Structure formats: C-alpha cells, structure tokens
Amino acid sequence: MAFPVTRLRRLRRTEALRDLVRETRLTPDSFVYPMFVCPGEGVRKEVRSMPGVFNLSVDEALKEARDAFSLGVRSVILFGVPDKKDEVATGAWEDDGIVQRATRALKRELPKLIVMGDVCLCEYMSHGHCGVVKAGPQSLGAAARDAMNAVRVVAVRNSKEKAKAIEAAAAPLVTHASRIEFEILNDPTLELLAKTSVSLTRAGIDIIAPSDMMDGRVAAIRRALDDAGYINTPILSYAAKFASGFYGPFREAADSAPQFGDRRSYQMDGANLREAMREIEADIEEGADMIMVKPAMPYLDVIAAARERFDVPLAAYQVSGEYAMIEAAARNNWIERDRVMMESLLSIRRAGASIILTYYAKNAARLLA
Ligand SMILES: [Zn+2]
C-alpha cells in the first residue's frame, strides 16, 4: 500500500501517538554506572577531561551509589585508583585492595545494589599495561626516550629550530624501539586475573567483568571461581574491546595510561567485525554469561551484528571519550546535552544492547523518572 493510502506521518501527530508506537525504550534498570574508587576519606576529585565524573573515596562512592540506586540505577561497576602500583598488580588481588574495600562497604549499605567488578591489571601495574610485561622498564624504548628528552633540554637552550630538527630525527627511533621492546605475556596474566576475580568475589562483587582482552581469560576465571566455590557468580566479558582513541579521558580518570607502547597487541583492531564475532564466540564457549562491546557509538554495527548472532545478554560501554565529546560540546552550548545524551543512549539500545554502561546513568535516569 503506497501513498496516499499510506501516510507514515499519521502516527507522529501527537506525543501520545509517538509514545504508543515507540519501538525502543530506555529504562534506568538497564544502566550500569561506572565509578572510580580511590583511597582516603571525603575525596571527590573531578576528572579534568570528564566534568561531572569523580575519583571517589569509599565514603563518597557510597553516597554516589545510594544516589544512583534511588534514581532506579541498580548496577554499578567499580574501577580502582590505588595509591601504589607494582609489576605484579598486587593492588588488584589483595584482600584489602581499594575495590575490595569499596565493595564490602557498598554491599553492607546497599545489599540490593548489583556491584560489578572490572577485572584488569592496568590500573595496578607500574607500567600501565593490562598484562604481565616481558622486558624491564629500562628497555630500549625508554632509554631512547630518556636520551631524546635530554637532547631536547640542551637543544631548547640553543634554538627552537634546532630542537625541532633533533626531535624529528629521533622520533622514528623512539617509535621503532617502542614497537620491539616488550611483549605482554598472555598465559602468566591469566593467573593474576583469576586471582583478582576470586578476591573480588570474596569481597562481595556480584558480577565479574574481565576487560583485559587476554586469550583464555574467561575459562581461567570460570575455573578459579568454581574451584573457590563461587559457582553462581556470573561473568560479563568485555568480549569485543577495541583499541580506541575514545578511551583517552578514562586513562586520566583511572591513571592507567601505558608508560610505553600501546594496547594494540591485545585489544582489537577497529577495522575487524568478523574477528569481533570470533572473540565473542570464544568467550561464550569459555563460559561468559554476558558479553560486551566497547566502545559503543563508533561500533554500533558490531553491537547489531552480535545481537543478531548470539543469544546471551549483550552490554555496551558508552566510554569516556563519548561522554567527554558530548560534555565538551554541551558546555560550549553547541548542542543540547540532555537531548544528545538520550539520543546517544537510545542508539545503543536500538543497535541491540540491553545493558548500557554509561557515565550518564544518573542524569538519564533522572530524565526518565
Ligand atoms: Zn586494562
């Protein structure tokens, strides 16, 4: 039936009609609110590149979670910002680690709140990588960088042009050295991830969410949880996590930027949709109860393809850079924050994610109330 019989505008005439025929709806109980917990008391430190997002001490995290819960947001995911880091990520798996402490406090005060634990090592490693690194910090790349910095200081005293020339000459060396200097070891990392997962579950974490992108981590974590008697703790795996420039602000929030190299040897290449399906399939086979695609907005096609192909609950992470872009534009009055926020969340939902991790959880829930 074509025009003039069919008139699609008929169902758009009034707000009630539009509400009636709406295909996709957002609800606060599908939001997961990410929180960064740090040591101390009364700490509420705003992340420079994520206005409205804070590093929170346990007491402040409690207030924030209570606030979210009262708005209908019933899940949070915790990231730790520890005061010390080392080469074996002790802060991730020790029983009085910052996330473990925050979890005990949250579960005591808000037993019905779902507390998810992000499982990764980068926040707790002195080098900022998600796994165990082969090669010391004084490797070739670091040495080359030190040398270049020294040269730069000397050169700046002479002339700016000279400094530029020297930098340009040294840059390829640093790039090259950074590429060959280290390796992120897969299998030794699994042991630490498993240990972290058990420790977090012991502290009261309800859902374990590994985000490291090592091969075989889901199986290793499932085995360790089962061996420790935690057969009912679900795993939400960051199954398709892409190496993305959109993580920039998060690295400031979690103080987890790699000190050398990048994460492209373990996080996925943004060009690969079929490989994303293989990653997801592998995680489900290893025992993942739920899967996640991250980031969300630049990978909506991956979310849609995953929804089409797999029947497990599907989550998507609206990451720091997505949030920061909307905030920056809104703060300049270039866009309407609320409208763009809701439209971005709706697009993720429409693509097929039923669970959305978002820094806007509270703001969006407030609008939906
Ligand atoms: Zn990591």
Tab-separated table of C-alpha atoms and ligand atoms in Angstrom:
chain	number	residue	atom	x	y	z
A	1	MET	CA	0.000	0.000	0.000
A	2	ALA	CA	1.551	3.251	-1.097
A	3	PHE	CA	0.821	6.939	-0.771
A	4	PRO	CA	-1.790	8.369	-0.437
A	5	VAL	CA	-3.190	5.361	1.457
A	6	THR	CA	-0.033	5.037	3.467
A	7	ARG	CA	0.859	8.174	5.389
A	8	LEU	CA	3.595	7.468	7.944
A	9	ARG	CA	3.113	10.885	9.498
A	10	ARG	CA	-0.312	9.769	10.853
A	11	LEU	CA	1.377	8.084	13.807
A	12	ARG	CA	3.659	11.023	14.547
A	13	ARG	CA	0.918	13.603	15.076
A	14	THR	CA	0.787	13.752	18.857
A	15	GLU	CA	3.099	12.940	21.701
A	16	ALA	CA	0.745	10.207	22.917
A	17	LEU	CA	0.755	8.565	19.497
A	18	ARG	CA	4.535	8.736	19.283
A	19	ASP	CA	4.804	7.222	22.761
A	20	LEU	CA	2.385	4.469	21.753
A	21	VAL	CA	4.340	3.304	18.730
A	22	ARG	CA	7.861	3.782	20.084
A	23	GLU	CA	9.980	0.730	19.251
A	24	THR	CA	12.866	1.255	21.634
A	25	ARG	CA	12.714	2.360	25.248
A	26	LEU	CA	15.309	3.197	27.835
A	27	THR	CA	14.927	2.209	31.467
A	28	PRO	CA	17.206	3.093	34.401
A	29	ASP	CA	17.498	-0.559	35.447
A	30	SER	CA	19.402	-1.328	32.261
A	31	PHE	CA	22.075	1.259	33.084
A	32	VAL	CA	25.344	0.413	34.806
A	33	TYR	CA	27.061	3.344	36.487
A	34	PRO	CA	30.896	3.269	36.370
A	35	MET	CA	32.664	4.588	39.464
A	36	PHE	CA	36.357	5.214	40.177
A	37	VAL	CA	37.243	4.473	43.783
A	38	CYS	CA	40.380	5.753	45.465
A	39	PRO	CA	41.890	5.673	48.971
A	40	GLY	CA	41.246	8.366	51.571
A	41	GLU	CA	38.167	9.941	53.083
A	42	GLY	CA	35.940	12.705	51.795
A	43	VAL	CA	37.738	12.589	48.431
A	44	ARG	CA	35.702	13.792	45.475
A	45	LYS	CA	38.186	14.757	42.786
A	46	GLU	CA	36.777	15.700	39.413
A	47	VAL	CA	38.398	14.125	36.353
A	48	ARG	CA	39.657	17.045	34.258
A	49	SER	CA	38.595	15.613	30.904
A	50	MET	CA	35.305	14.202	32.229
A	51	PRO	CA	33.467	17.001	34.012
A	52	GLY	CA	30.841	15.519	36.340
A	53	VAL	CA	32.857	12.319	36.872
A	54	PHE	CA	34.962	11.908	40.010
A	55	ASN	CA	37.584	9.845	41.760
A	56	LEU	CA	35.721	8.921	44.941
A	57	SER	CA	36.910	7.647	48.291
A	58	VAL	CA	34.840	4.774	49.678
A	59	ASP	CA	32.570	7.040	51.787
A	60	GLU	CA	31.857	9.276	48.778
A	61	ALA	CA	31.343	6.268	46.476
A	62	LEU	CA	28.717	5.090	48.916
A	63	LYS	CA	26.850	8.401	48.650
A	64	GLU	CA	27.086	8.311	44.872
A	65	ALA	CA	25.816	4.716	44.663
A	66	ARG	CA	22.950	5.482	47.035
A	67	ASP	CA	22.007	8.420	44.860
A	68	ALA	CA	22.084	6.286	41.702
A	69	PHE	CA	20.100	3.491	43.359
A	70	SER	CA	17.392	5.902	44.487
A	71	LEU	CA	17.051	7.016	40.848
A	72	GLY	CA	16.469	3.408	39.752
A	73	VAL	CA	20.023	2.630	38.589
A	74	ARG	CA	20.582	-0.717	40.250
A	75	SER	CA	24.052	-1.600	38.999
A	76	VAL	CA	27.456	-0.014	39.341
A	77	ILE	CA	30.832	-1.124	38.036
A	78	LEU	CA	33.922	-0.335	40.059
A	79	PHE	CA	37.384	0.683	38.877
A	80	GLY	CA	40.214	1.087	41.343
A	81	VAL	CA	42.625	4.003	41.562
A	82	PRO	CA	45.184	2.589	44.011
A	83	ASP	CA	47.853	4.643	45.775
A	84	LYS	CA	50.643	2.262	44.826
A	85	LYS	CA	51.436	0.178	41.760
A	86	ASP	CA	53.938	-2.594	41.052
A	87	GLU	CA	54.920	-5.192	38.440
A	88	VAL	CA	52.513	-7.906	39.674
A	89	ALA	CA	49.384	-5.758	40.196
A	90	THR	CA	49.194	-6.516	43.924
A	91	GLY	CA	46.500	-3.862	44.377
A	92	ALA	CA	44.167	-5.797	42.079
A	93	TRP	CA	44.067	-9.045	44.038
A	94	GLU	CA	45.000	-8.263	47.658
A	95	ASP	CA	42.080	-8.619	50.033
A	96	ASP	CA	42.236	-5.046	51.248
A	97	GLY	CA	42.611	-3.629	47.727
A	98	ILE	CA	40.658	-0.463	47.090
A	99	VAL	CA	37.888	-2.125	45.051
A	100	GLN	CA	37.572	-4.923	47.616
A	101	ARG	CA	37.148	-2.344	50.390
A	102	ALA	CA	34.631	-0.322	48.397
A	103	THR	CA	32.680	-3.476	47.565
A	104	ARG	CA	32.392	-4.546	51.193
A	105	ALA	CA	31.099	-1.071	52.115
A	106	LEU	CA	28.630	-0.917	49.214
A	107	LYS	CA	27.223	-4.390	49.786
A	108	ARG	CA	26.869	-3.730	53.517
A	109	GLU	CA	24.923	-0.499	52.990
A	110	LEU	CA	23.109	-1.344	49.750
A	111	PRO	CA	22.696	-5.131	49.638
A	112	LYS	CA	20.324	-4.955	46.664
A	113	LEU	CA	22.718	-2.959	44.516
A	114	ILE	CA	24.438	-5.064	41.834
A	115	VAL	CA	28.145	-4.392	42.173
A	116	MET	CA	30.208	-5.364	39.145
A	117	GLY	CA	33.956	-5.603	39.340
A	118	ASP	CA	36.046	-4.622	36.353
A	119	VAL	CA	38.865	-7.145	36.227
A	120	CYS	CA	42.041	-5.823	34.681
A	121	LEU	CA	45.583	-5.155	35.802
A	122	CYS	CA	46.468	-1.857	34.084
A	123	GLU	CA	45.374	0.370	36.967
A	124	TYR	CA	47.600	-1.598	39.334
A	125	MET	CA	50.681	-2.151	37.166
A	126	SER	CA	53.551	0.353	37.325
A	127	HIS	CA	53.851	0.144	33.527
A	128	GLY	CA	50.100	0.593	32.932
A	129	HIS	CA	49.613	-2.439	30.680
A	130	CYS	CA	46.756	-4.899	31.144
A	131	GLY	CA	49.042	-7.902	31.500
A	132	VAL	CA	52.416	-9.139	32.632
A	133	VAL	CA	55.176	-7.465	30.624
A	134	LYS	CA	58.312	-9.189	29.422
A	135	ALA	CA	61.218	-6.695	29.368
A	136	GLY	CA	62.088	-4.254	32.103
A	137	PRO	CA	61.067	-0.617	32.239
A	138	GLN	CA	64.635	0.399	31.303
A	139	SER	CA	64.247	-1.185	27.893
A	140	LEU	CA	65.453	0.202	24.619
A	141	GLY	CA	62.437	2.421	24.014
A	142	ALA	CA	62.575	4.006	27.450
A	143	ALA	CA	66.281	4.581	27.098
A	144	ALA	CA	65.805	6.178	23.691
A	145	ARG	CA	63.116	8.421	25.095
A	146	ASP	CA	65.295	9.476	28.022
A	147	ALA	CA	68.092	10.303	25.598
A	148	MET	CA	65.744	12.290	23.420
A	149	ASN	CA	64.447	14.278	26.375
A	150	ALA	CA	67.984	15.088	27.442
A	151	VAL	CA	68.839	16.235	23.924
A	152	ARG	CA	65.680	18.334	23.837
A	153	VAL	CA	66.611	20.185	27.033
A	154	VAL	CA	70.051	21.023	25.658
A	155	ALA	CA	68.698	21.955	22.259
A	156	VAL	CA	65.986	24.255	23.608
A	157	ARG	CA	68.719	26.342	25.194
A	158	ASN	CA	70.242	26.857	21.768
A	159	SER	CA	67.384	27.365	19.373
A	160	LYS	CA	63.859	26.199	18.771
A	161	GLU	CA	64.601	25.169	15.207
A	162	LYS	CA	67.492	23.021	16.230
A	163	ALA	CA	65.298	21.349	18.854
A	164	LYS	CA	62.666	20.610	16.243
A	165	ALA	CA	65.224	19.087	13.896
A	166	ILE	CA	66.625	16.862	16.627
A	167	GLU	CA	63.178	15.738	17.715
A	168	ALA	CA	62.198	14.931	14.159
A	169	ALA	CA	65.354	12.886	13.716
A	170	ALA	CA	64.864	10.962	16.968
A	171	ALA	CA	61.122	10.317	16.635
A	172	PRO	CA	61.318	7.316	14.268
A	173	LEU	CA	63.892	5.704	16.552
A	174	VAL	CA	61.568	6.009	19.543
A	175	THR	CA	58.603	4.698	17.580
A	176	HIS	CA	60.601	1.774	16.305
A	177	ALA	CA	62.095	0.991	19.715
A	178	SER	CA	58.689	1.144	21.411
A	179	ARG	CA	57.417	-1.454	18.997
A	180	ILE	CA	60.078	-4.053	19.599
A	181	GLU	CA	60.908	-3.517	23.224
A	182	PHE	CA	58.266	-5.515	25.077
A	183	GLU	CA	55.690	-8.245	24.972
A	184	ILE	CA	52.509	-8.654	27.010
A	185	LEU	CA	52.581	-12.259	28.177
A	186	ASN	CA	49.224	-13.964	27.826
A	187	ASP	CA	49.284	-17.071	29.998
A	188	PRO	CA	51.080	-15.680	33.085
A	189	THR	CA	48.495	-12.861	33.066
A	190	LEU	CA	45.605	-15.340	33.324
A	191	GLU	CA	46.737	-16.455	36.742
A	192	LEU	CA	46.622	-12.882	38.093
A	193	LEU	CA	43.232	-12.227	36.516
A	194	ALA	CA	41.832	-15.402	38.084
A	195	LYS	CA	43.288	-14.485	41.460
A	196	THR	CA	41.800	-10.984	41.190
A	197	SER	CA	38.368	-12.383	40.290
A	198	VAL	CA	38.315	-14.708	43.301
A	199	SER	CA	39.432	-11.924	45.639
A	200	LEU	CA	36.755	-9.556	44.314
A	201	THR	CA	34.045	-12.195	44.623
A	202	ARG	CA	35.146	-12.938	48.183
A	203	ALA	CA	34.711	-9.215	48.908
A	204	GLY	CA	31.129	-9.392	47.616
A	205	ILE	CA	31.306	-8.488	43.927
A	206	ASP	CA	28.162	-9.786	42.187
A	207	ILE	CA	29.393	-9.909	38.589
A	208	ILE	CA	32.952	-10.350	37.358
A	209	ALA	CA	33.757	-8.290	34.259
A	210	PRO	CA	37.161	-9.024	32.701
A	211	SER	CA	38.341	-6.228	30.381
A	212	ASP	CA	41.951	-7.223	29.678
A	213	MET	CA	41.479	-8.986	26.297
A	214	MET	CA	43.901	-11.827	27.038
A	215	ASP	CA	43.063	-15.096	25.256
A	216	GLY	CA	41.530	-17.714	27.539
A	217	ARG	CA	40.776	-15.393	30.459
A	218	VAL	CA	37.100	-16.305	30.717
A	219	ALA	CA	37.902	-20.022	31.043
A	220	ALA	CA	40.653	-19.313	33.584
A	221	ILE	CA	38.376	-17.086	35.660
A	222	ARG	CA	35.429	-19.510	35.498
A	223	ARG	CA	37.647	-22.365	36.673
A	224	ALA	CA	39.097	-20.321	39.531
A	225	LEU	CA	35.667	-19.099	40.665
A	226	ASP	CA	34.231	-22.615	40.586
A	227	ASP	CA	37.222	-24.036	42.460
A	228	ALA	CA	36.699	-21.394	45.142
A	229	GLY	CA	33.028	-22.363	45.420
A	230	TYR	CA	31.615	-19.330	43.583
A	231	ILE	CA	29.615	-21.294	41.043
A	232	ASN	CA	26.841	-18.684	40.980
A	233	THR	CA	28.946	-15.643	40.150
A	234	PRO	CA	28.256	-14.607	36.543
A	235	ILE	CA	30.916	-13.377	34.125
A	236	LEU	CA	30.267	-10.380	31.896
A	237	SER	CA	33.172	-10.388	29.480
A	238	TYR	CA	34.395	-7.362	27.590
A	239	ALA	CA	34.362	-9.712	24.616
A	240	ALA	CA	34.901	-7.260	21.765
A	241	LYS	CA	37.021	-4.463	23.154
A	242	PHE	CA	38.635	-2.325	20.503
A	243	ALA	CA	41.905	-0.393	20.774
A	244	SER	CA	40.334	3.048	20.735
A	245	GLY	CA	41.220	6.697	20.958
A	246	PHE	CA	37.909	7.156	22.771
A	247	TYR	CA	39.468	5.768	25.985
A	248	GLY	CA	41.662	8.852	26.450
A	249	PRO	CA	39.782	10.521	29.330
A	250	PHE	CA	39.371	7.178	31.168
A	251	ARG	CA	43.127	6.835	31.352
A	252	GLU	CA	43.263	10.082	33.224
A	253	ALA	CA	40.388	9.012	35.487
A	254	ALA	CA	41.932	5.628	36.301
A	255	ASP	CA	45.545	6.776	35.939
A	256	SER	CA	46.123	3.769	33.696
A	257	ALA	CA	47.887	5.080	30.578
A	258	PRO	CA	50.618	2.676	29.411
A	259	GLN	CA	54.077	4.076	30.155
A	260	PHE	CA	55.359	2.742	26.831
A	261	GLY	CA	53.888	1.247	23.683
A	262	ASP	CA	50.148	0.850	23.239
A	263	ARG	CA	47.463	-1.803	23.656
A	264	ARG	CA	47.135	-2.903	20.044
A	265	SER	CA	48.697	-6.309	20.665
A	266	TYR	CA	45.751	-7.338	22.823
A	267	GLN	CA	42.816	-5.004	22.185
A	268	MET	CA	41.071	-5.412	18.844
A	269	ASP	CA	41.699	-3.627	15.575
A	270	GLY	CA	38.798	-1.253	14.934
A	271	ALA	CA	38.555	-2.472	11.342
A	272	ASN	CA	37.538	-6.037	12.211
A	273	LEU	CA	33.907	-7.048	12.565
A	274	ARG	CA	34.329	-10.749	11.779
A	275	GLU	CA	37.137	-11.051	14.298
A	276	ALA	CA	34.844	-9.433	16.886
A	277	MET	CA	32.357	-12.259	16.298
A	278	ARG	CA	35.142	-14.804	16.866
A	279	GLU	CA	36.155	-13.076	20.111
A	280	ILE	CA	32.570	-13.165	21.353
A	281	GLU	CA	32.076	-16.769	20.299
A	282	ALA	CA	35.265	-17.792	22.116
A	283	ASP	CA	34.206	-16.042	25.320
A	284	ILE	CA	30.755	-17.651	25.281
A	285	GLU	CA	32.327	-21.064	24.725
A	286	GLU	CA	34.639	-20.427	27.662
A	287	GLY	CA	31.675	-19.686	29.886
A	288	ALA	CA	30.829	-15.986	29.622
A	289	ASP	CA	27.249	-15.437	30.818
A	290	MET	CA	27.027	-11.997	29.218
A	291	ILE	CA	29.105	-10.186	26.635
A	292	MET	CA	30.082	-6.588	25.995
A	293	VAL	CA	31.106	-4.429	23.064
A	294	LYS	CA	33.323	-1.421	23.826
A	295	PRO	CA	33.278	1.445	22.826
A	296	ALA	CA	29.612	1.832	21.855
A	297	MET	CA	28.957	4.666	19.414
A	298	PRO	CA	31.760	4.020	16.894
A	299	TYR	CA	30.907	0.269	16.985
A	300	LEU	CA	27.103	0.202	16.773
A	301	ASP	CA	27.370	-2.152	13.793
A	302	VAL	CA	29.304	-4.617	15.959
A	303	ILE	CA	26.589	-4.422	18.617
A	304	ALA	CA	23.920	-5.050	15.974
A	305	ALA	CA	25.825	-7.991	14.487
A	306	ALA	CA	26.390	-9.510	17.935
A	307	ARG	CA	22.689	-9.136	18.780
A	308	GLU	CA	21.752	-10.887	15.575
A	309	ARG	CA	24.113	-13.786	16.118
A	310	PHE	CA	24.284	-14.519	19.866
A	311	ASP	CA	21.545	-15.099	22.404
A	312	VAL	CA	23.335	-14.106	25.629
A	313	PRO	CA	22.590	-10.731	27.257
A	314	LEU	CA	24.523	-8.041	25.419
A	315	ALA	CA	26.092	-4.979	27.023
A	316	ALA	CA	27.762	-1.934	25.504
A	317	TYR	CA	30.025	0.620	27.134
A	318	GLN	CA	29.497	4.274	26.288
A	319	VAL	CA	33.107	5.155	27.027
A	320	SER	CA	34.838	8.204	28.460
A	321	GLY	CA	35.561	9.802	25.083
A	322	GLU	CA	31.926	9.517	24.007
A	323	TYR	CA	30.922	11.211	27.259
A	324	ALA	CA	33.672	13.842	27.015
A	325	MET	CA	32.683	14.844	23.466
A	326	ILE	CA	29.050	15.359	24.407
A	327	GLU	CA	30.029	17.263	27.554
A	328	ALA	CA	32.517	19.496	25.759
A	329	ALA	CA	30.029	20.432	23.048
A	330	ALA	CA	27.226	20.931	25.582
A	331	ARG	CA	29.414	23.153	27.755
A	332	ASN	CA	30.032	25.314	24.694
A	333	ASN	CA	26.291	25.465	24.020
A	334	TRP	CA	26.913	23.828	20.673
A	335	ILE	CA	24.455	21.007	21.370
A	336	GLU	CA	21.657	20.331	23.865
A	337	ARG	CA	23.161	17.991	26.453
A	338	ASP	CA	20.014	16.165	27.560
A	339	ARG	CA	18.748	15.635	24.068
A	340	VAL	CA	22.058	14.344	22.691
A	341	MET	CA	22.663	12.217	25.786
A	342	MET	CA	19.304	10.452	25.412
A	343	GLU	CA	19.709	10.093	21.646
A	344	SER	CA	23.148	8.512	22.086
A	345	LEU	CA	21.835	6.053	24.687
A	346	LEU	CA	18.817	5.241	22.545
A	347	SER	CA	21.054	4.473	19.569
A	348	ILE	CA	22.989	1.941	21.640
A	349	ARG	CA	19.771	0.330	22.822
A	350	ARG	CA	18.342	0.273	19.305
A	351	ALA	CA	21.516	-1.341	17.957
A	352	GLY	CA	20.762	-4.219	20.314
A	353	ALA	CA	22.474	-3.720	23.657
A	354	SER	CA	20.126	-4.394	26.562
A	355	ILE	CA	22.671	-3.299	29.170
A	356	ILE	CA	24.393	0.087	28.868
A	357	LEU	CA	27.411	1.132	30.900
A	358	THR	CA	27.322	4.919	30.954
A	359	TYR	CA	28.618	7.873	32.938
A	360	TYR	CA	25.216	9.395	32.205
A	361	ALA	CA	23.350	6.711	34.181
A	362	LYS	CA	22.181	9.130	36.865
A	363	ASN	CA	21.395	12.042	34.525
A	364	ALA	CA	19.459	9.800	32.145
A	365	ALA	CA	17.589	8.079	34.970
A	366	ARG	CA	16.537	11.479	36.276
A	367	LEU	CA	15.049	12.357	32.882
A	368	LEU	CA	13.263	9.017	32.639
A	369	ALA	CA	11.640	9.356	36.080
B	1	ZN	ZN	43.424	-2.807	31.360
